[in-house]
Structures are given as C-alpha cells and as structure tokens.
Amino acid sequence: MNVFAHFFSHESSQPIPDLLPVIERAINGVEPLLKQTSGYPDDYRAPIQSALEYARALAARLPGPVEINRESYAGDPLVHALFPSIESVTDALSSSLALQNHLREFPADGEVYALMGMRRIEKAVVGMRLTGQMVQHDVMQNMVYFTSHTIESTATSEAQARELVAINFFDRLTGKVAQRIAQRKQEKQALLQEKDILMAQLRAADEHARPALQEQLAHLMSDLQNAIGALELDRYQEDFVAILLEPAQHLSLIQTPIKLDSMGIRRDNTDENHGKTIIFDDLIGYDRRNWTVTMVHCSDLQYEEFSSRLERAYRTLSV
C-alpha cells in the first residue's frame, strides 16, 4: 500500500517515475517469467501506467461517502433504497468480515470509510396504486431492491479508502490480462484433446475414411501450432496492451437513474406526485455480475466477537 500511495497522489498528466514496483506487481500477477524476457520492463511501462491512472480516476469517481446508520436510513432516500429495513443496515455492518477485521485492528477508532457494493434486482410484483382519489388493486409493478451487501477496502479516511479501491481496480485489470492468457491455454488444451481423438480415429479408420480424417488433422495441427505460438512469452505483451491501454472497455462505472417510491416501487418519470429519482452507480466488468457501488462512512462502531455474531445469526434464523 505504501508503494501505491505515491502513485495514487501523483499528477496523472505526467509520466510516473519509478514505475518498476507497479510493473513487478502486475507481472507477478500474470506470469513472473516475463521478467526474464528482453522486453521487460520497458515494453510494459505504457500499458501499466495507463491502467494505474485509469484505476485511480475510476476510484475518484465513485459516489459518496454516504453515511450508513439508522438515522440515514430514515432521512436519505439512497440509503433507504439500498436496504430493505432498518435492521438490515445493522446486519450488513455487523456481518461484514472486512469491517469487523478493521474494527479489531483499530478498536479505538470506531470510524470507517469503505467501498460498499450490492446486487440490484428488479422483479414484477402485484400491488396497489393511487390514481387521483382512486386506489387500484392488483396492479403489476416493478420492485427494485438490493442484496449481497459487501464492504471492502476499509480505511480510517476517505482518501485511504479510495486509494485501496484504486489498487483493487488495478489488480482487477491486470487479472483480466491473466484471464485472456488462461483462455488461450484452455483453447490449446482443447486442441490437444481433439488431436488425440482424431489420431485414435485414424488408427481405426479404413482406407475410405482415412483421407477426410487426415485433412481434419492437418487443419487441426495448423491451429495447434498457432495456439502454441500465441503462448510464447514474448506474445504476452500484446495482452497487456489489449487490456490495459483500453481499460474502460473492461472496467467502467455507469450511472443509472431510477425513480422509486418509499416502498422501492419503480415509478414513471412523468409521475410528479410519487417517488424520487435516485442515481445509482453501477460498476461494470468487476466480475461476472454488475455491482451497484458507493463509498460509505460508518461511525461509532464496535468490534463484535465472532461467537457473538454467530449467536446473533442463530437467533435470527430461529425467528
């Protein structure tokens, strides 16, 4: 983290000096043997600097910090929309392993800044709607609610929390480089398995079937040769360029305005009498599912022993 603190605060319009620790971090996460190639580290400097600057800018764009407590649930429409009940606010904070670990490490502080992510779900429900002075029953409506509240990148200040988020974003981007290479390895393995099958078929084939199988094998061997060549270490730099010089294509933040009433029912934007438009920020590409995210601030928290959390969870399940 101390290494990244300098890079996080560095002016993004200037080349980053002494980028080698960050290059090493990225290379070690993809393929440490790349440090033995002739192009290391210079061939990786531009894409890695691009990814680092983008991760820092993306972390700075995150909304918040939003106060998360029982009072904000009653007074902040965003917090009210993110949690189904007042009790769920407390449950989300007390059940967060990252948050509890932070409170155990800094017991005297009780104040935490962090990134909170949730899954936004929308489903059709049957409810009531007030139109003028008339109450309509059995009306199809869309309910918006959030699950899987996750707290990460905890810190004692907003700046430190955003720095941790930037590091996390950077690691995600370099992780996508590793995934791209891993996919080629899987494709190579599939070709090898297909080759074994064709070879077995050739050994058992008669003279009429053999020419077609030999032609298939020739095409497959050509594809296999290309797949093997694509896994040469000096080709990996192309993967860094493809992902890290175009980071917005692989990790992005988009805003989604939704008009909701106090019950979480989506309202038409033309309905001026009901609902409030809330801007949700969605992190796209972090993993297989999208996250609604915001920076949060929590105060007056206390560490809770695991046994106490477990006992409370049992009580909740038994109700």
PDB file of C-alpha atoms in Angstrom:
ATOM      1  CA  MET A   1       0.000   0.000   0.000  1.00  0.00           C
ATOM      2  CA  ASN A   2       2.866   2.396   0.814  1.00  0.00           C
ATOM      3  CA  VAL A   3       4.277   1.850  -2.670  1.00  0.00           C
ATOM      4  CA  PHE A   4       0.958   2.758  -4.256  1.00  0.00           C
ATOM      5  CA  ALA A   5       0.374   5.816  -2.059  1.00  0.00           C
ATOM      6  CA  HIS A   6       2.906   7.764  -4.103  1.00  0.00           C
ATOM      7  CA  PHE A   7       1.359   6.725  -7.411  1.00  0.00           C
ATOM      8  CA  PHE A   8      -2.183   7.426  -6.235  1.00  0.00           C
ATOM      9  CA  SER A   9      -1.351  11.058  -5.437  1.00  0.00           C
ATOM     10  CA  HIS A  10       0.870  11.632  -8.458  1.00  0.00           C
ATOM     11  CA  GLU A  11      -0.257  14.101 -11.113  1.00  0.00           C
ATOM     12  CA  SER A  12      -1.840  11.933 -13.820  1.00  0.00           C
ATOM     13  CA  SER A  13      -0.813  14.214 -16.698  1.00  0.00           C
ATOM     14  CA  GLN A  14       2.890  13.493 -16.092  1.00  0.00           C
ATOM     15  CA  PRO A  15       4.823  10.267 -16.634  1.00  0.00           C
ATOM     16  CA  ILE A  16       5.042   8.297 -13.401  1.00  0.00           C
ATOM     17  CA  PRO A  17       8.658   7.975 -12.231  1.00  0.00           C
ATOM     18  CA  ASP A  18       9.990   4.714 -10.818  1.00  0.00           C
ATOM     19  CA  LEU A  19       7.074   2.661 -12.109  1.00  0.00           C
ATOM     20  CA  LEU A  20       9.026  -0.569 -11.647  1.00  0.00           C
ATOM     21  CA  PRO A  21       7.314  -1.679  -8.373  1.00  0.00           C
ATOM     22  CA  VAL A  22       3.925  -1.441 -10.066  1.00  0.00           C
ATOM     23  CA  ILE A  23       5.187  -3.246 -13.171  1.00  0.00           C
ATOM     24  CA  GLU A  24       6.533  -6.016 -10.940  1.00  0.00           C
ATOM     25  CA  ARG A  25       3.180  -6.263  -9.154  1.00  0.00           C
ATOM     26  CA  ALA A  26       1.345  -6.650 -12.467  1.00  0.00           C
ATOM     27  CA  ILE A  27       3.847  -9.100 -13.963  1.00  0.00           C
ATOM     28  CA  ASN A  28       3.867 -11.278 -10.841  1.00  0.00           C
ATOM     29  CA  GLY A  29       0.092 -11.480 -11.056  1.00  0.00           C
ATOM     30  CA  VAL A  30       0.187 -12.648 -14.677  1.00  0.00           C
ATOM     31  CA  GLU A  31       3.423 -14.561 -15.322  1.00  0.00           C
ATOM     32  CA  PRO A  32       6.605 -13.961 -13.256  1.00  0.00           C
ATOM     33  CA  LEU A  33       8.760 -15.490 -16.029  1.00  0.00           C
ATOM     34  CA  LEU A  34       8.080 -12.369 -18.110  1.00  0.00           C
ATOM     35  CA  LYS A  35      10.744 -10.616 -16.030  1.00  0.00           C
ATOM     36  CA  GLN A  36      13.311 -12.777 -17.844  1.00  0.00           C
ATOM     37  CA  THR A  37      12.296 -11.586 -21.328  1.00  0.00           C
ATOM     38  CA  SER A  38      14.211  -8.945 -23.268  1.00  0.00           C
ATOM     39  CA  GLY A  39      11.264  -6.537 -23.347  1.00  0.00           C
ATOM     40  CA  TYR A  40      10.924  -6.309 -19.584  1.00  0.00           C
ATOM     41  CA  PRO A  41      10.240  -3.795 -18.104  1.00  0.00           C
ATOM     42  CA  ASP A  42      10.101  -1.158 -20.838  1.00  0.00           C
ATOM     43  CA  ASP A  43       7.553  -2.924 -23.060  1.00  0.00           C
ATOM     44  CA  TYR A  44       5.083  -2.944 -20.169  1.00  0.00           C
ATOM     45  CA  ARG A  45       5.547   0.612 -18.944  1.00  0.00           C
ATOM     46  CA  ALA A  46       2.919   2.326 -21.136  1.00  0.00           C
ATOM     47  CA  PRO A  47       0.034  -0.132 -20.640  1.00  0.00           C
ATOM     48  CA  ILE A  48       0.638  -0.430 -16.894  1.00  0.00           C
ATOM     49  CA  GLN A  49       0.833   3.329 -16.415  1.00  0.00           C
ATOM     50  CA  SER A  50      -2.411   3.616 -18.403  1.00  0.00           C
ATOM     51  CA  ALA A  51      -4.141   1.075 -16.167  1.00  0.00           C
ATOM     52  CA  LEU A  52      -2.848   2.677 -12.976  1.00  0.00           C
ATOM     53  CA  GLU A  53      -4.047   6.136 -13.966  1.00  0.00           C
ATOM     54  CA  TYR A  54      -7.422   4.774 -15.036  1.00  0.00           C
ATOM     55  CA  ALA A  55      -7.872   2.831 -11.792  1.00  0.00           C
ATOM     56  CA  ARG A  56      -7.080   5.955  -9.792  1.00  0.00           C
ATOM     57  CA  ALA A  57      -9.506   8.084 -11.814  1.00  0.00           C
ATOM     58  CA  LEU A  58     -12.244   5.457 -11.539  1.00  0.00           C
ATOM     59  CA  ALA A  59     -11.826   5.277  -7.760  1.00  0.00           C
ATOM     60  CA  ALA A  60     -12.055   9.068  -7.566  1.00  0.00           C
ATOM     61  CA  ARG A  61     -15.355   8.998  -9.492  1.00  0.00           C
ATOM     62  CA  LEU A  62     -17.091   6.701  -7.040  1.00  0.00           C
ATOM     63  CA  PRO A  63     -20.006   8.489  -5.351  1.00  0.00           C
ATOM     64  CA  GLY A  64     -20.099   9.239  -1.655  1.00  0.00           C
ATOM     65  CA  PRO A  65     -19.110   8.759   1.016  1.00  0.00           C
ATOM     66  CA  VAL A  66     -22.667   8.085   2.144  1.00  0.00           C
ATOM     67  CA  GLU A  67     -23.426   7.915   5.851  1.00  0.00           C
ATOM     68  CA  ILE A  68     -24.624   4.426   6.755  1.00  0.00           C
ATOM     69  CA  ASN A  69     -26.575   4.256  10.017  1.00  0.00           C
ATOM     70  CA  ARG A  70     -30.109   4.007  11.314  1.00  0.00           C
ATOM     71  CA  GLU A  71     -30.614   7.775  11.053  1.00  0.00           C
ATOM     72  CA  SER A  72     -29.577   7.949   7.403  1.00  0.00           C
ATOM     73  CA  TYR A  73     -31.971   5.102   6.605  1.00  0.00           C
ATOM     74  CA  ALA A  74     -34.810   7.376   7.702  1.00  0.00           C
ATOM     75  CA  GLY A  75     -33.503  10.567   6.112  1.00  0.00           C
ATOM     76  CA  ASP A  76     -31.504   9.637   2.996  1.00  0.00           C
ATOM     77  CA  PRO A  77     -33.552   8.260   0.047  1.00  0.00           C
ATOM     78  CA  LEU A  78     -30.478   6.478  -1.322  1.00  0.00           C
ATOM     79  CA  VAL A  79     -29.777   4.604   1.920  1.00  0.00           C
ATOM     80  CA  HIS A  80     -33.489   3.826   2.267  1.00  0.00           C
ATOM     81  CA  ALA A  81     -33.456   2.320  -1.230  1.00  0.00           C
ATOM     82  CA  LEU A  82     -30.301   0.276  -0.626  1.00  0.00           C
ATOM     83  CA  PHE A  83     -31.576  -1.507   2.473  1.00  0.00           C
ATOM     84  CA  PRO A  84     -34.936  -3.271   2.914  1.00  0.00           C
ATOM     85  CA  SER A  85     -35.243  -2.318   6.602  1.00  0.00           C
ATOM     86  CA  ILE A  86     -33.519  -0.514   9.463  1.00  0.00           C
ATOM     87  CA  GLU A  87     -32.429  -3.858  10.901  1.00  0.00           C
ATOM     88  CA  SER A  88     -30.744  -4.793   7.637  1.00  0.00           C
ATOM     89  CA  VAL A  89     -28.433  -1.779   7.993  1.00  0.00           C
ATOM     90  CA  THR A  90     -27.131  -3.127  11.292  1.00  0.00           C
ATOM     91  CA  ASP A  91     -26.948  -6.660   9.902  1.00  0.00           C
ATOM     92  CA  ALA A  92     -24.892  -5.571   6.890  1.00  0.00           C
ATOM     93  CA  LEU A  93     -22.351  -3.786   9.083  1.00  0.00           C
ATOM     94  CA  SER A  94     -22.042  -6.476  11.735  1.00  0.00           C
ATOM     95  CA  SER A  95     -21.822  -9.344   9.230  1.00  0.00           C
ATOM     96  CA  SER A  96     -19.077  -7.755   7.120  1.00  0.00           C
ATOM     97  CA  LEU A  97     -15.833  -9.658   7.715  1.00  0.00           C
ATOM     98  CA  ALA A  98     -13.743  -6.828   6.244  1.00  0.00           C
ATOM     99  CA  LEU A  99     -15.406  -4.286   8.510  1.00  0.00           C
ATOM    100  CA  GLN A 100     -15.075  -6.435  11.626  1.00  0.00           C
ATOM    101  CA  ASN A 101     -11.402  -7.102  10.865  1.00  0.00           C
ATOM    102  CA  HIS A 102     -10.847  -3.363  10.525  1.00  0.00           C
ATOM    103  CA  LEU A 103     -12.529  -2.667  13.871  1.00  0.00           C
ATOM    104  CA  ARG A 104     -10.428  -5.364  15.510  1.00  0.00           C
ATOM    105  CA  GLU A 105      -7.258  -3.763  14.132  1.00  0.00           C
ATOM    106  CA  PHE A 106      -8.328  -0.222  15.051  1.00  0.00           C
ATOM    107  CA  PRO A 107     -10.526  -0.726  18.142  1.00  0.00           C
ATOM    108  CA  ALA A 108     -10.237   2.827  19.460  1.00  0.00           C
ATOM    109  CA  ASP A 109     -11.346   4.495  16.257  1.00  0.00           C
ATOM    110  CA  GLY A 110     -14.843   3.180  15.510  1.00  0.00           C
ATOM    111  CA  GLU A 111     -14.925   5.195  12.285  1.00  0.00           C
ATOM    112  CA  VAL A 112     -14.609   3.514   8.908  1.00  0.00           C
ATOM    113  CA  TYR A 113     -14.584   4.580   5.264  1.00  0.00           C
ATOM    114  CA  ALA A 114     -15.050   1.843   2.687  1.00  0.00           C
ATOM    115  CA  LEU A 115     -16.494   0.757  -0.638  1.00  0.00           C
ATOM    116  CA  MET A 116     -19.909  -0.896  -0.454  1.00  0.00           C
ATOM    117  CA  GLY A 117     -21.264  -2.953  -3.327  1.00  0.00           C
ATOM    118  CA  MET A 118     -24.695  -4.537  -3.793  1.00  0.00           C
ATOM    119  CA  ARG A 119     -26.608  -6.554  -6.350  1.00  0.00           C
ATOM    120  CA  ARG A 120     -29.550  -4.614  -7.746  1.00  0.00           C
ATOM    121  CA  ILE A 121     -32.562  -6.778  -8.532  1.00  0.00           C
ATOM    122  CA  GLU A 122     -35.794  -5.763 -10.225  1.00  0.00           C
ATOM    123  CA  LYS A 123     -38.830  -8.012 -10.321  1.00  0.00           C
ATOM    124  CA  ALA A 124     -42.516  -7.738 -11.196  1.00  0.00           C
ATOM    125  CA  VAL A 125     -44.951  -7.716  -8.268  1.00  0.00           C
ATOM    126  CA  VAL A 126     -48.683  -7.220  -7.825  1.00  0.00           C
ATOM    127  CA  GLY A 127     -49.619  -4.220  -5.695  1.00  0.00           C
ATOM    128  CA  MET A 128     -51.802  -1.176  -5.286  1.00  0.00           C
ATOM    129  CA  ARG A 129     -51.560   2.209  -6.959  1.00  0.00           C
ATOM    130  CA  LEU A 130     -53.225   5.507  -6.099  1.00  0.00           C
ATOM    131  CA  THR A 131     -54.547   7.333  -9.158  1.00  0.00           C
ATOM    132  CA  GLY A 132     -56.111  10.618  -8.166  1.00  0.00           C
ATOM    133  CA  GLN A 133     -58.542   9.673  -5.398  1.00  0.00           C
ATOM    134  CA  MET A 134     -58.919   6.069  -6.544  1.00  0.00           C
ATOM    135  CA  VAL A 135     -56.978   3.076  -5.252  1.00  0.00           C
ATOM    136  CA  GLN A 136     -56.304   0.487  -7.932  1.00  0.00           C
ATOM    137  CA  HIS A 137     -55.735  -3.088  -6.777  1.00  0.00           C
ATOM    138  CA  ASP A 138     -53.829  -5.939  -8.429  1.00  0.00           C
ATOM    139  CA  VAL A 139     -51.623  -3.577 -10.430  1.00  0.00           C
ATOM    140  CA  MET A 140     -48.445  -5.016 -11.945  1.00  0.00           C
ATOM    141  CA  GLN A 141     -45.462  -3.046 -10.686  1.00  0.00           C
ATOM    142  CA  ASN A 142     -41.687  -3.326 -10.740  1.00  0.00           C
ATOM    143  CA  MET A 143     -39.935  -3.530  -7.385  1.00  0.00           C
ATOM    144  CA  VAL A 144     -36.257  -2.598  -7.105  1.00  0.00           C
ATOM    145  CA  TYR A 145     -34.260  -3.965  -4.190  1.00  0.00           C
ATOM    146  CA  PHE A 146     -30.677  -4.791  -3.254  1.00  0.00           C
ATOM    147  CA  THR A 147     -28.977  -7.908  -1.902  1.00  0.00           C
ATOM    148  CA  SER A 148     -25.478  -9.226  -1.151  1.00  0.00           C
ATOM    149  CA  HIS A 149     -24.249  -6.061   0.552  1.00  0.00           C
ATOM    150  CA  THR A 150     -20.457  -6.291   0.547  1.00  0.00           C
ATOM    151  CA  ILE A 151     -17.993  -3.930   2.219  1.00  0.00           C
ATOM    152  CA  GLU A 152     -14.389  -3.772   1.014  1.00  0.00           C
ATOM    153  CA  SER A 153     -11.313  -1.518   1.113  1.00  0.00           C
ATOM    154  CA  THR A 154     -11.847  -0.329   4.685  1.00  0.00           C
ATOM    155  CA  ALA A 155      -9.720   2.553   5.980  1.00  0.00           C
ATOM    156  CA  THR A 156      -9.676   5.300   8.583  1.00  0.00           C
ATOM    157  CA  SER A 157     -10.018   8.080   5.993  1.00  0.00           C
ATOM    158  CA  GLU A 158     -11.796   8.567   2.693  1.00  0.00           C
ATOM    159  CA  ALA A 159      -8.512   9.193   0.860  1.00  0.00           C
ATOM    160  CA  GLN A 160      -7.020   5.937   2.130  1.00  0.00           C
ATOM    161  CA  ALA A 161     -10.167   4.002   1.238  1.00  0.00           C
ATOM    162  CA  ARG A 162     -10.193   5.356  -2.318  1.00  0.00           C
ATOM    163  CA  GLU A 163      -6.509   4.501  -2.616  1.00  0.00           C
ATOM    164  CA  LEU A 164      -7.264   0.909  -1.637  1.00  0.00           C
ATOM    165  CA  VAL A 165     -10.110   0.813  -4.153  1.00  0.00           C
ATOM    166  CA  ALA A 166      -7.759   2.090  -6.874  1.00  0.00           C
ATOM    167  CA  ILE A 167      -5.292  -0.694  -6.077  1.00  0.00           C
ATOM    168  CA  ASN A 168      -8.135  -3.203  -6.223  1.00  0.00           C
ATOM    169  CA  PHE A 169      -9.283  -1.847  -9.604  1.00  0.00           C
ATOM    170  CA  PHE A 170      -5.718  -2.013 -10.935  1.00  0.00           C
ATOM    171  CA  ASP A 171      -5.388  -5.630  -9.807  1.00  0.00           C
ATOM    172  CA  ARG A 172      -8.708  -6.463 -11.463  1.00  0.00           C
ATOM    173  CA  LEU A 173      -7.492  -5.049 -14.769  1.00  0.00           C
ATOM    174  CA  THR A 174      -4.230  -6.984 -14.665  1.00  0.00           C
ATOM    175  CA  GLY A 175      -6.260 -10.020 -13.643  1.00  0.00           C
ATOM    176  CA  LYS A 176      -8.149  -9.699 -16.909  1.00  0.00           C
ATOM    177  CA  VAL A 177      -4.813  -9.937 -18.728  1.00  0.00           C
ATOM    178  CA  ALA A 178      -4.200 -13.229 -16.929  1.00  0.00           C
ATOM    179  CA  GLN A 179      -7.696 -14.427 -17.844  1.00  0.00           C
ATOM    180  CA  ARG A 180      -7.070 -13.649 -21.514  1.00  0.00           C
ATOM    181  CA  ILE A 181      -3.910 -15.762 -21.462  1.00  0.00           C
ATOM    182  CA  ALA A 182      -5.620 -18.533 -19.491  1.00  0.00           C
ATOM    183  CA  GLN A 183      -8.312 -18.711 -22.152  1.00  0.00           C
ATOM    184  CA  ARG A 184      -5.679 -19.323 -24.829  1.00  0.00           C
ATOM    185  CA  LYS A 185      -4.192 -22.080 -22.689  1.00  0.00           C
ATOM    186  CA  GLN A 186      -7.606 -23.697 -22.445  1.00  0.00           C
ATOM    187  CA  GLU A 187      -8.030 -23.443 -26.217  1.00  0.00           C
ATOM    188  CA  LYS A 188      -4.650 -25.103 -26.698  1.00  0.00           C
ATOM    189  CA  GLN A 189      -5.624 -27.903 -24.321  1.00  0.00           C
ATOM    190  CA  ALA A 190      -8.891 -28.429 -26.189  1.00  0.00           C
ATOM    191  CA  LEU A 191      -6.984 -28.724 -29.468  1.00  0.00           C
ATOM    192  CA  LEU A 192      -4.636 -31.283 -27.934  1.00  0.00           C
ATOM    193  CA  GLN A 193      -7.583 -33.359 -26.784  1.00  0.00           C
ATOM    194  CA  GLU A 194      -9.171 -33.094 -30.211  1.00  0.00           C
ATOM    195  CA  LYS A 195      -5.897 -34.187 -31.780  1.00  0.00           C
ATOM    196  CA  ASP A 196      -5.797 -37.302 -29.589  1.00  0.00           C
ATOM    197  CA  ILE A 197      -9.334 -38.181 -30.657  1.00  0.00           C
ATOM    198  CA  LEU A 198      -8.521 -37.729 -34.346  1.00  0.00           C
ATOM    199  CA  MET A 199      -5.360 -39.815 -34.036  1.00  0.00           C
ATOM    200  CA  ALA A 200      -7.360 -42.630 -32.454  1.00  0.00           C
ATOM    201  CA  GLN A 201      -9.944 -42.395 -35.224  1.00  0.00           C
ATOM    202  CA  LEU A 202      -7.200 -42.502 -37.848  1.00  0.00           C
ATOM    203  CA  ARG A 203      -5.711 -45.655 -36.380  1.00  0.00           C
ATOM    204  CA  ALA A 204      -9.090 -47.369 -36.563  1.00  0.00           C
ATOM    205  CA  ALA A 205     -10.185 -45.895 -39.914  1.00  0.00           C
ATOM    206  CA  ASP A 206     -10.424 -47.793 -43.166  1.00  0.00           C
ATOM    207  CA  GLU A 207      -8.990 -46.521 -46.431  1.00  0.00           C
ATOM    208  CA  HIS A 208     -12.220 -44.716 -47.361  1.00  0.00           C
ATOM    209  CA  ALA A 209     -12.480 -42.695 -44.140  1.00  0.00           C
ATOM    210  CA  ARG A 210      -8.761 -42.013 -43.756  1.00  0.00           C
ATOM    211  CA  PRO A 211      -8.378 -39.111 -46.305  1.00  0.00           C
ATOM    212  CA  ALA A 212     -11.070 -36.973 -44.666  1.00  0.00           C
ATOM    213  CA  LEU A 213      -9.632 -37.604 -41.205  1.00  0.00           C
ATOM    214  CA  GLN A 214      -6.131 -36.751 -42.415  1.00  0.00           C
ATOM    215  CA  GLU A 215      -7.406 -33.469 -43.818  1.00  0.00           C
ATOM    216  CA  GLN A 216      -9.105 -32.660 -40.498  1.00  0.00           C
ATOM    217  CA  LEU A 217      -5.895 -33.485 -38.664  1.00  0.00           C
ATOM    218  CA  ALA A 218      -3.845 -31.222 -40.943  1.00  0.00           C
ATOM    219  CA  HIS A 219      -6.143 -28.263 -40.245  1.00  0.00           C
ATOM    220  CA  LEU A 220      -6.110 -29.043 -36.540  1.00  0.00           C
ATOM    221  CA  MET A 221      -2.303 -29.238 -36.421  1.00  0.00           C
ATOM    222  CA  SER A 222      -2.127 -25.832 -38.077  1.00  0.00           C
ATOM    223  CA  ASP A 223      -4.479 -24.407 -35.465  1.00  0.00           C
ATOM    224  CA  LEU A 224      -2.491 -26.099 -32.717  1.00  0.00           C
ATOM    225  CA  GLN A 225       0.761 -24.644 -33.996  1.00  0.00           C
ATOM    226  CA  ASN A 226      -0.779 -21.165 -33.951  1.00  0.00           C
ATOM    227  CA  ALA A 227      -2.112 -21.746 -30.437  1.00  0.00           C
ATOM    228  CA  ILE A 228       1.321 -22.813 -29.202  1.00  0.00           C
ATOM    229  CA  GLY A 229       2.922 -19.784 -30.835  1.00  0.00           C
ATOM    230  CA  ALA A 230       0.394 -17.474 -29.183  1.00  0.00           C
ATOM    231  CA  LEU A 231       1.571 -18.748 -25.801  1.00  0.00           C
ATOM    232  CA  GLU A 232       5.193 -17.751 -26.320  1.00  0.00           C
ATOM    233  CA  LEU A 233       6.210 -15.353 -23.550  1.00  0.00           C
ATOM    234  CA  ASP A 234       7.118 -12.570 -25.963  1.00  0.00           C
ATOM    235  CA  ARG A 235       3.490 -12.548 -27.155  1.00  0.00           C
ATOM    236  CA  TYR A 236       2.101 -11.776 -23.691  1.00  0.00           C
ATOM    237  CA  GLN A 237       2.912  -8.097 -24.061  1.00  0.00           C
ATOM    238  CA  GLU A 238       0.125  -7.938 -26.651  1.00  0.00           C
ATOM    239  CA  ASP A 239      -2.325  -8.981 -23.939  1.00  0.00           C
ATOM    240  CA  PHE A 240      -1.175  -6.187 -21.648  1.00  0.00           C
ATOM    241  CA  VAL A 241      -1.640  -3.707 -24.479  1.00  0.00           C
ATOM    242  CA  ALA A 242      -5.069  -5.047 -25.457  1.00  0.00           C
ATOM    243  CA  ILE A 243      -6.472  -4.785 -21.921  1.00  0.00           C
ATOM    244  CA  LEU A 244      -4.547  -2.041 -20.170  1.00  0.00           C
ATOM    245  CA  LEU A 245      -4.419   0.529 -22.963  1.00  0.00           C
ATOM    246  CA  GLU A 246      -8.212   0.255 -23.289  1.00  0.00           C
ATOM    247  CA  PRO A 247      -9.202  -0.157 -19.616  1.00  0.00           C
ATOM    248  CA  ALA A 248     -12.638   1.440 -19.986  1.00  0.00           C
ATOM    249  CA  GLN A 249     -13.708  -1.469 -22.200  1.00  0.00           C
ATOM    250  CA  HIS A 250     -13.063  -3.893 -19.357  1.00  0.00           C
ATOM    251  CA  LEU A 251     -13.950  -1.979 -16.172  1.00  0.00           C
ATOM    252  CA  SER A 252     -16.280   1.002 -16.080  1.00  0.00           C
ATOM    253  CA  LEU A 253     -18.710   2.979 -13.968  1.00  0.00           C
ATOM    254  CA  ILE A 254     -22.102   3.989 -15.348  1.00  0.00           C
ATOM    255  CA  GLN A 255     -24.930   5.944 -13.768  1.00  0.00           C
ATOM    256  CA  THR A 256     -28.481   4.618 -13.791  1.00  0.00           C
ATOM    257  CA  PRO A 257     -31.278   6.995 -12.725  1.00  0.00           C
ATOM    258  CA  ILE A 258     -34.338   5.216 -11.304  1.00  0.00           C
ATOM    259  CA  LYS A 259     -37.436   6.856  -9.862  1.00  0.00           C
ATOM    260  CA  LEU A 260     -38.553   4.970  -6.750  1.00  0.00           C
ATOM    261  CA  ASP A 261     -41.184   5.480  -4.101  1.00  0.00           C
ATOM    262  CA  SER A 262     -40.611   4.758  -0.405  1.00  0.00           C
ATOM    263  CA  MET A 263     -41.575   1.097  -0.911  1.00  0.00           C
ATOM    264  CA  GLY A 264     -38.986   0.537  -3.648  1.00  0.00           C
ATOM    265  CA  ILE A 265     -41.551   0.540  -6.468  1.00  0.00           C
ATOM    266  CA  ARG A 266     -40.321   1.967  -9.758  1.00  0.00           C
ATOM    267  CA  ARG A 267     -42.352   4.987 -10.794  1.00  0.00           C
ATOM    268  CA  ASP A 268     -42.829   6.586 -14.179  1.00  0.00           C
ATOM    269  CA  ASN A 269     -40.684   9.678 -14.663  1.00  0.00           C
ATOM    270  CA  THR A 270     -43.825  11.581 -15.615  1.00  0.00           C
ATOM    271  CA  ASP A 271     -45.394  10.830 -12.209  1.00  0.00           C
ATOM    272  CA  GLU A 272     -44.581  14.024 -10.325  1.00  0.00           C
ATOM    273  CA  ASN A 273     -46.583  13.123  -7.208  1.00  0.00           C
ATOM    274  CA  HIS A 274     -44.883   9.871  -6.270  1.00  0.00           C
ATOM    275  CA  GLY A 275     -41.295   8.796  -5.974  1.00  0.00           C
ATOM    276  CA  LYS A 276     -37.869  10.357  -6.140  1.00  0.00           C
ATOM    277  CA  THR A 277     -35.233   9.899  -8.819  1.00  0.00           C
ATOM    278  CA  ILE A 278     -32.106   8.288  -7.390  1.00  0.00           C
ATOM    279  CA  ILE A 279     -28.827   7.962  -9.263  1.00  0.00           C
ATOM    280  CA  PHE A 280     -27.259   4.531  -8.851  1.00  0.00           C
ATOM    281  CA  ASP A 281     -23.647   3.977  -9.906  1.00  0.00           C
ATOM    282  CA  ASP A 282     -23.011   0.553 -11.424  1.00  0.00           C
ATOM    283  CA  LEU A 283     -19.556  -0.986 -11.660  1.00  0.00           C
ATOM    284  CA  ILE A 284     -19.385  -2.964 -14.900  1.00  0.00           C
ATOM    285  CA  GLY A 285     -16.804  -5.680 -15.509  1.00  0.00           C
ATOM    286  CA  TYR A 286     -15.576  -6.156 -11.926  1.00  0.00           C
ATOM    287  CA  ASP A 287     -16.690  -9.769 -12.069  1.00  0.00           C
ATOM    288  CA  ARG A 288     -19.365 -11.769 -13.883  1.00  0.00           C
ATOM    289  CA  ARG A 289     -22.162  -9.735 -12.325  1.00  0.00           C
ATOM    290  CA  ASN A 290     -22.601  -5.985 -12.090  1.00  0.00           C
ATOM    291  CA  TRP A 291     -22.369  -4.174  -8.766  1.00  0.00           C
ATOM    292  CA  THR A 292     -24.143  -1.039  -7.577  1.00  0.00           C
ATOM    293  CA  VAL A 293     -21.433   0.784  -5.630  1.00  0.00           C
ATOM    294  CA  THR A 294     -20.848   3.768  -3.396  1.00  0.00           C
ATOM    295  CA  MET A 295     -18.251   4.900  -0.902  1.00  0.00           C
ATOM    296  CA  VAL A 296     -19.635   4.779   2.632  1.00  0.00           C
ATOM    297  CA  HIS A 297     -18.810   6.243   6.026  1.00  0.00           C
ATOM    298  CA  CYS A 298     -19.689   4.467   9.273  1.00  0.00           C
ATOM    299  CA  SER A 299     -19.033   5.791  12.770  1.00  0.00           C
ATOM    300  CA  ASP A 300     -19.470   4.743  16.406  1.00  0.00           C
ATOM    301  CA  LEU A 301     -18.872   1.106  15.506  1.00  0.00           C
ATOM    302  CA  GLN A 302     -17.526  -1.551  17.819  1.00  0.00           C
ATOM    303  CA  TYR A 303     -15.839  -4.847  17.090  1.00  0.00           C
ATOM    304  CA  GLU A 304     -18.061  -7.834  17.734  1.00  0.00           C
ATOM    305  CA  GLU A 305     -16.535 -11.189  18.590  1.00  0.00           C
ATOM    306  CA  PHE A 306     -17.192 -13.966  16.098  1.00  0.00           C
ATOM    307  CA  SER A 307     -19.014 -16.032  18.724  1.00  0.00           C
ATOM    308  CA  SER A 308     -21.396 -13.136  19.360  1.00  0.00           C
ATOM    309  CA  ARG A 309     -22.044 -12.708  15.639  1.00  0.00           C
ATOM    310  CA  LEU A 310     -22.664 -16.426  15.278  1.00  0.00           C
ATOM    311  CA  GLU A 311     -25.078 -16.460  18.218  1.00  0.00           C
ATOM    312  CA  ARG A 312     -26.986 -13.495  16.805  1.00  0.00           C
ATOM    313  CA  ALA A 313     -27.198 -15.204  13.401  1.00  0.00           C
ATOM    314  CA  TYR A 314     -28.665 -18.312  15.032  1.00  0.00           C
ATOM    315  CA  ARG A 315     -31.250 -16.198  16.817  1.00  0.00           C
ATOM    316  CA  THR A 316     -32.206 -14.537  13.542  1.00  0.00           C
ATOM    317  CA  LEU A 317     -32.624 -17.885  11.789  1.00  0.00           C
ATOM    318  CA  SER A 318     -34.739 -19.273  14.612  1.00  0.00           C
ATOM    319  CA  VAL A 319     -37.263 -16.421  14.490  1.00  0.00           C
TER     320      VAL A 319
END
